[in-house]
PDB file of C-alpha atoms in Angstrom:
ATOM      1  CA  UNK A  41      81.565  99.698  12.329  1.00  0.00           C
ATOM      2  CA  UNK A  42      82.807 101.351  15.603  1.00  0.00           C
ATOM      3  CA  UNK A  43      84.293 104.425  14.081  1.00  0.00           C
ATOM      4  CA  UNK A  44      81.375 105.152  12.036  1.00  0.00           C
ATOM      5  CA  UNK A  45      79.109 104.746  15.122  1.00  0.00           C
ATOM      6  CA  UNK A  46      81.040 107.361  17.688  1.00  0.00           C
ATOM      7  CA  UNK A  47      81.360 109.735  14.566  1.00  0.00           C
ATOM      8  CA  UNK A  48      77.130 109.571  14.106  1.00  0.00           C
ATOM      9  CA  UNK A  49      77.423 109.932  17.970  1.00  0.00           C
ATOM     10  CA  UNK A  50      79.167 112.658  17.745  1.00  0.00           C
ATOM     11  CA  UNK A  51      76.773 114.051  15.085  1.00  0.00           C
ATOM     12  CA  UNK A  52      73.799 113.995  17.005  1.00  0.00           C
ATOM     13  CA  UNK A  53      75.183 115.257  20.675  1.00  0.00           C
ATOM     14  CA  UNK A  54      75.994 118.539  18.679  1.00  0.00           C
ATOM     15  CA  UNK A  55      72.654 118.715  17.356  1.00  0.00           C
ATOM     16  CA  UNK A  56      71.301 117.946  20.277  1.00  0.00           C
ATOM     17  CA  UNK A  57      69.945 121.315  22.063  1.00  0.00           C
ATOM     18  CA  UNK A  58      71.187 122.002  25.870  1.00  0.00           C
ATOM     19  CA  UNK A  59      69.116 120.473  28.353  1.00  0.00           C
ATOM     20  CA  UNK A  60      67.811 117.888  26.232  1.00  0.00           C
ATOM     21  CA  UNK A  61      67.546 114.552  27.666  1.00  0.00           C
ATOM     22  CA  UNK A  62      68.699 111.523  25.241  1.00  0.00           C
ATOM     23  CA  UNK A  63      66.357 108.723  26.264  1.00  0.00           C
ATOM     24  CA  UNK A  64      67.599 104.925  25.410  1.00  0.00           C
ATOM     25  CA  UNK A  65      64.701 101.942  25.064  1.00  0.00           C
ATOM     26  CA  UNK A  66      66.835  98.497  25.244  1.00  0.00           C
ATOM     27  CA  UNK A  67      69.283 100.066  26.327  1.00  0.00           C
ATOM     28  CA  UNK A  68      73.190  97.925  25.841  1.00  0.00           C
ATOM     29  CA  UNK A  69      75.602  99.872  28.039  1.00  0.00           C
ATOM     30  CA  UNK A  70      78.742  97.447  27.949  1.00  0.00           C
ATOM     31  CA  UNK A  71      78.299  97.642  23.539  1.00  0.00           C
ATOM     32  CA  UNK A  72      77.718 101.430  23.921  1.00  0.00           C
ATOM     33  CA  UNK A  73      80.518 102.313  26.144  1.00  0.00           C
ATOM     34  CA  UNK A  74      82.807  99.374  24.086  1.00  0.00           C
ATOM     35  CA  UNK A  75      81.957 101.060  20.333  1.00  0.00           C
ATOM     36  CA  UNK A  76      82.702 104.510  21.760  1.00  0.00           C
ATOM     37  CA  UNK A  77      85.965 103.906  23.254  1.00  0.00           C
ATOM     38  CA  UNK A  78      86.934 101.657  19.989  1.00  0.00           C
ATOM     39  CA  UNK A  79      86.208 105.192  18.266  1.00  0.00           C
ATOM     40  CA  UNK A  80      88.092 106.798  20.072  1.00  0.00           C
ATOM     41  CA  UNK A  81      85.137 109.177  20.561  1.00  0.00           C
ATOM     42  CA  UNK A  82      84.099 108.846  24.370  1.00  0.00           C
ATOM     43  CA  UNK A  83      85.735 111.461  25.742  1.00  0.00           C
ATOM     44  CA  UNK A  84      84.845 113.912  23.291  1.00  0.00           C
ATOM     45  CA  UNK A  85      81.289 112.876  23.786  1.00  0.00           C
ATOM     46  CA  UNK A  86      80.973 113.203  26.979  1.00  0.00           C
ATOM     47  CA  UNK A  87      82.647 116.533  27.605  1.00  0.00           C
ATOM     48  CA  UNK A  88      80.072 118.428  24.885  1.00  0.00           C
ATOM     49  CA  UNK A  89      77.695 116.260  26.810  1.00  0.00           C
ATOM     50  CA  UNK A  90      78.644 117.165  30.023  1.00  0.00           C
ATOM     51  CA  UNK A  91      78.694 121.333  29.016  1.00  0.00           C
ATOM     52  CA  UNK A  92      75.275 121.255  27.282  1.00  0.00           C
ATOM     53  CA  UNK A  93      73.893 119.512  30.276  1.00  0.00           C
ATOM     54  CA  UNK A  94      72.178 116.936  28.379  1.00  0.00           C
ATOM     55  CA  UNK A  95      71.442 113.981  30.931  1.00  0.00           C
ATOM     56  CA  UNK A  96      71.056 110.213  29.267  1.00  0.00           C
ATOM     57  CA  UNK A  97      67.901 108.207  30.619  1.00  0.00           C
ATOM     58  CA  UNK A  98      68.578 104.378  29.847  1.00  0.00           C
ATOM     59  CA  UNK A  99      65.326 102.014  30.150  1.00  0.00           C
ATOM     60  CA  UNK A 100      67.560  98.571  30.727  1.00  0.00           C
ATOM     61  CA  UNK A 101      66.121  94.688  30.647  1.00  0.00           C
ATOM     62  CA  UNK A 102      66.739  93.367  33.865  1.00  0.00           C
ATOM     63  CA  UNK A 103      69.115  90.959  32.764  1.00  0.00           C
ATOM     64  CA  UNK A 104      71.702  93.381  31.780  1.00  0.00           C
ATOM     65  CA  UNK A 105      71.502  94.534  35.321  1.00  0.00           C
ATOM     66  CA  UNK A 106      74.934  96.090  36.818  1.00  0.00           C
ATOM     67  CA  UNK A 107      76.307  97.054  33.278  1.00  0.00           C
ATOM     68  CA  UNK A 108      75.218 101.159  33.715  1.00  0.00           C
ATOM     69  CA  UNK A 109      76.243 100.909  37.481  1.00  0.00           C
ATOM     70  CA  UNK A 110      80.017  99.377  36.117  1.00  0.00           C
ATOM     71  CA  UNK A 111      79.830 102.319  33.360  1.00  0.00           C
ATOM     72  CA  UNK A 112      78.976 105.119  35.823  1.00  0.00           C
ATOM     73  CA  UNK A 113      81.361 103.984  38.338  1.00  0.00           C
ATOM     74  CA  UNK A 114      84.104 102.948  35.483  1.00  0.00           C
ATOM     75  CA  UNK A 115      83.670 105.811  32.807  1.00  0.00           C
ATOM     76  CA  UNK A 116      81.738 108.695  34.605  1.00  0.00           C
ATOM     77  CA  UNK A 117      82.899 108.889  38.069  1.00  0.00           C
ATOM     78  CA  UNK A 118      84.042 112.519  38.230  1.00  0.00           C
ATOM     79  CA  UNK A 119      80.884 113.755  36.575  1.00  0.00           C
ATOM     80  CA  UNK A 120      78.535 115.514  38.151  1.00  0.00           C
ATOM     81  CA  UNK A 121      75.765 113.331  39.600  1.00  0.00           C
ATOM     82  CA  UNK A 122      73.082 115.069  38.349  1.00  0.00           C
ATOM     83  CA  UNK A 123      74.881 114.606  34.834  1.00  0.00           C
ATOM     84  CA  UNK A 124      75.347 110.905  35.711  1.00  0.00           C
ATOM     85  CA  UNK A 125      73.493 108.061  33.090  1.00  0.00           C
ATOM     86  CA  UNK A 126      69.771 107.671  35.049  1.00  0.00           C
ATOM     87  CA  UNK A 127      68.338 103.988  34.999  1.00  0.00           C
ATOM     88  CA  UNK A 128      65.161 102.105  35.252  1.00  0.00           C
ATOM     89  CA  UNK A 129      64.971  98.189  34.541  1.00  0.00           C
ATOM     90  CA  UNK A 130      62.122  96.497  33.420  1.00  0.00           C
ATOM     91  CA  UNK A 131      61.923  92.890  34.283  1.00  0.00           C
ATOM     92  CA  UNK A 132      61.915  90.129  31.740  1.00  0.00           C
ATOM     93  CA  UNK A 133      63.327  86.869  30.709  1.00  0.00           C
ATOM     94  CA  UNK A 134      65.342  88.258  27.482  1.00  0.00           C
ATOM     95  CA  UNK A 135      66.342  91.670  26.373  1.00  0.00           C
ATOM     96  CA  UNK A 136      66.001  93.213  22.469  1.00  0.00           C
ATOM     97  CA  UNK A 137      68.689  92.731  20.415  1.00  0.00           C
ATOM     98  CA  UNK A 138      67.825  96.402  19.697  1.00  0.00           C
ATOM     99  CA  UNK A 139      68.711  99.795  21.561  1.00  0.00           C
ATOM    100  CA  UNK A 140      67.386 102.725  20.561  1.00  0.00           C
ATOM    101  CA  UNK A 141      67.888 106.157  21.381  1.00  0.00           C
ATOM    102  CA  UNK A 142      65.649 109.002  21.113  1.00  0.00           C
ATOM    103  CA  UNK A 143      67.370 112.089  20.620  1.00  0.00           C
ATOM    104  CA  UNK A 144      65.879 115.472  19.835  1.00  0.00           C
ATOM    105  CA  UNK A 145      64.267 115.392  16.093  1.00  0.00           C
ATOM    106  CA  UNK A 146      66.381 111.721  15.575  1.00  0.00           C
ATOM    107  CA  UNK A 147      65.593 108.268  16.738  1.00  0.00           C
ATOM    108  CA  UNK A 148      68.603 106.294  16.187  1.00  0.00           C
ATOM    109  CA  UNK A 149      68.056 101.600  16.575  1.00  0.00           C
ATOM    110  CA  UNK A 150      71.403  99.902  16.900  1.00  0.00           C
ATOM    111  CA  UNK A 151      71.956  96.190  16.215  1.00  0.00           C
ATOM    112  CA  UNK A 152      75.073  95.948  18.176  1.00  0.00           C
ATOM    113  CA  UNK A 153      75.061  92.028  18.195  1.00  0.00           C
ATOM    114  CA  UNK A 154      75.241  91.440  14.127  1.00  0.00           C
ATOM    115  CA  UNK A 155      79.091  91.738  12.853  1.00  0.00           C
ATOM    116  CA  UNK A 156      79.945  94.600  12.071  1.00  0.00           C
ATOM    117  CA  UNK A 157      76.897  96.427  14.301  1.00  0.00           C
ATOM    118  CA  UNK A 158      73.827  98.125  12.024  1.00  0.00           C
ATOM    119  CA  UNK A 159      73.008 101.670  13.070  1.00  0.00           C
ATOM    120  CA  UNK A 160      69.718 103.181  11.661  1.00  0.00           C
ATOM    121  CA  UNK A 161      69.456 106.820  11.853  1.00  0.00           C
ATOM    122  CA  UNK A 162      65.731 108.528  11.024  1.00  0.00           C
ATOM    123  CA  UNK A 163      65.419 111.844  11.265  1.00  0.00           C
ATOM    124  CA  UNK A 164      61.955 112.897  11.712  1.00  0.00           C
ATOM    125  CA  UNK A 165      60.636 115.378  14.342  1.00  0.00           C
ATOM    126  CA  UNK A 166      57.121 113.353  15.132  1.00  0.00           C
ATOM    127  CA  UNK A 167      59.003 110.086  14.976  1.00  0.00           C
ATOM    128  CA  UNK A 168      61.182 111.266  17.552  1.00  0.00           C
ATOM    129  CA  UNK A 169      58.196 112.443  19.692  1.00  0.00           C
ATOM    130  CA  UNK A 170      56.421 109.198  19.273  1.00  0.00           C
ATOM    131  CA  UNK A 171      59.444 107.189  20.433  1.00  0.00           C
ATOM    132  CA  UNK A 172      59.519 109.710  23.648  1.00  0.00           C
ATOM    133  CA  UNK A 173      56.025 108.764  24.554  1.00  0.00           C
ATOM    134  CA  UNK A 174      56.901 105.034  24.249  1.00  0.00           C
ATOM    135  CA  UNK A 175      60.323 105.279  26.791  1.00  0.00           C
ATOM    136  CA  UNK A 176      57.640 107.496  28.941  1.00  0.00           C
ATOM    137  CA  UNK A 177      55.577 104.713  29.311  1.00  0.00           C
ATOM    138  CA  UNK A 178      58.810 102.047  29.671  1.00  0.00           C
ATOM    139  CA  UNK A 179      60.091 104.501  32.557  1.00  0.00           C
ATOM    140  CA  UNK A 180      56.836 104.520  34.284  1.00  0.00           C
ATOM    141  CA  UNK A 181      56.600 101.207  34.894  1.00  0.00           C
ATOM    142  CA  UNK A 182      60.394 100.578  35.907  1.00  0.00           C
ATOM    143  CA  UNK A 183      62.363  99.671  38.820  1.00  0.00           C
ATOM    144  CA  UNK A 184      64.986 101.651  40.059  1.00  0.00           C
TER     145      UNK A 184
END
């Protein structure tokens, strides 16, 4: 459920190191942001976040187009812009029912359309790295 997701949130931003980006394949800001503030987490997120500089990279389906621009503008207008979610679509008819975020030594796939939502952590260093080489590719080839 939603408190058990911004608590595994919460989990992995303090593992994550400093200056780590989190990079996001499939990427389902309105469910994101939604889950977190039904935690009651976001704020807390976002301010260890925000001091540990980490910056999130979101590769987005183009037809969820507008949803990180209403977040940023909604949810994270005083941060700093460099700290600001960073977003490349990729055009195509449908998107994945699945985000999932690459984190440091964790890749974490979200279902956030089954009821309640299905979070999969995996901890594993070279799945992690693997997963960073496929949102590489993803951010390559998308529009800003």
């Amino acid at each position: 459920n939603n408190h058990d997701f911004g608590l595994l949130q919460m989990k992995l931003i303090k593992l994550q190191p400093p200056h780590h980006d989190i990079r996001v394949i499939s990427t389902h800001p309105k469910e994101w942001v939604e889950a977190m503030v039904q935690s009651k987490k976001l704020d807390r997120f976002e301010r260890i976040r925000v001091t540990k500089k980490i910056r999130f990279l979101l590769s987005c389906f183009s037809e969820l187009r507008g949803q990180v621009e209403y977040n940023n503008r909604q949810y994270f207008a005083s941060q700093p812009e460099k700290l600001k979610r960073q977003y490349r679509y990729i055009e195509s008819a449908d998107s994945s029912p699945l985000q999932i975020q690459v984190w440091f030594s964790h890749i974490l796939i979200s279902m956030f359309g089954s009821a309640p939502s299905i979070h999969i952590s995996i901890e594993d260093a070279r799945v992690a790295q693997a997963m960073k080489a496929y949102f590489n590719i993803l951010w390559n080839i998308g529009e800003r």
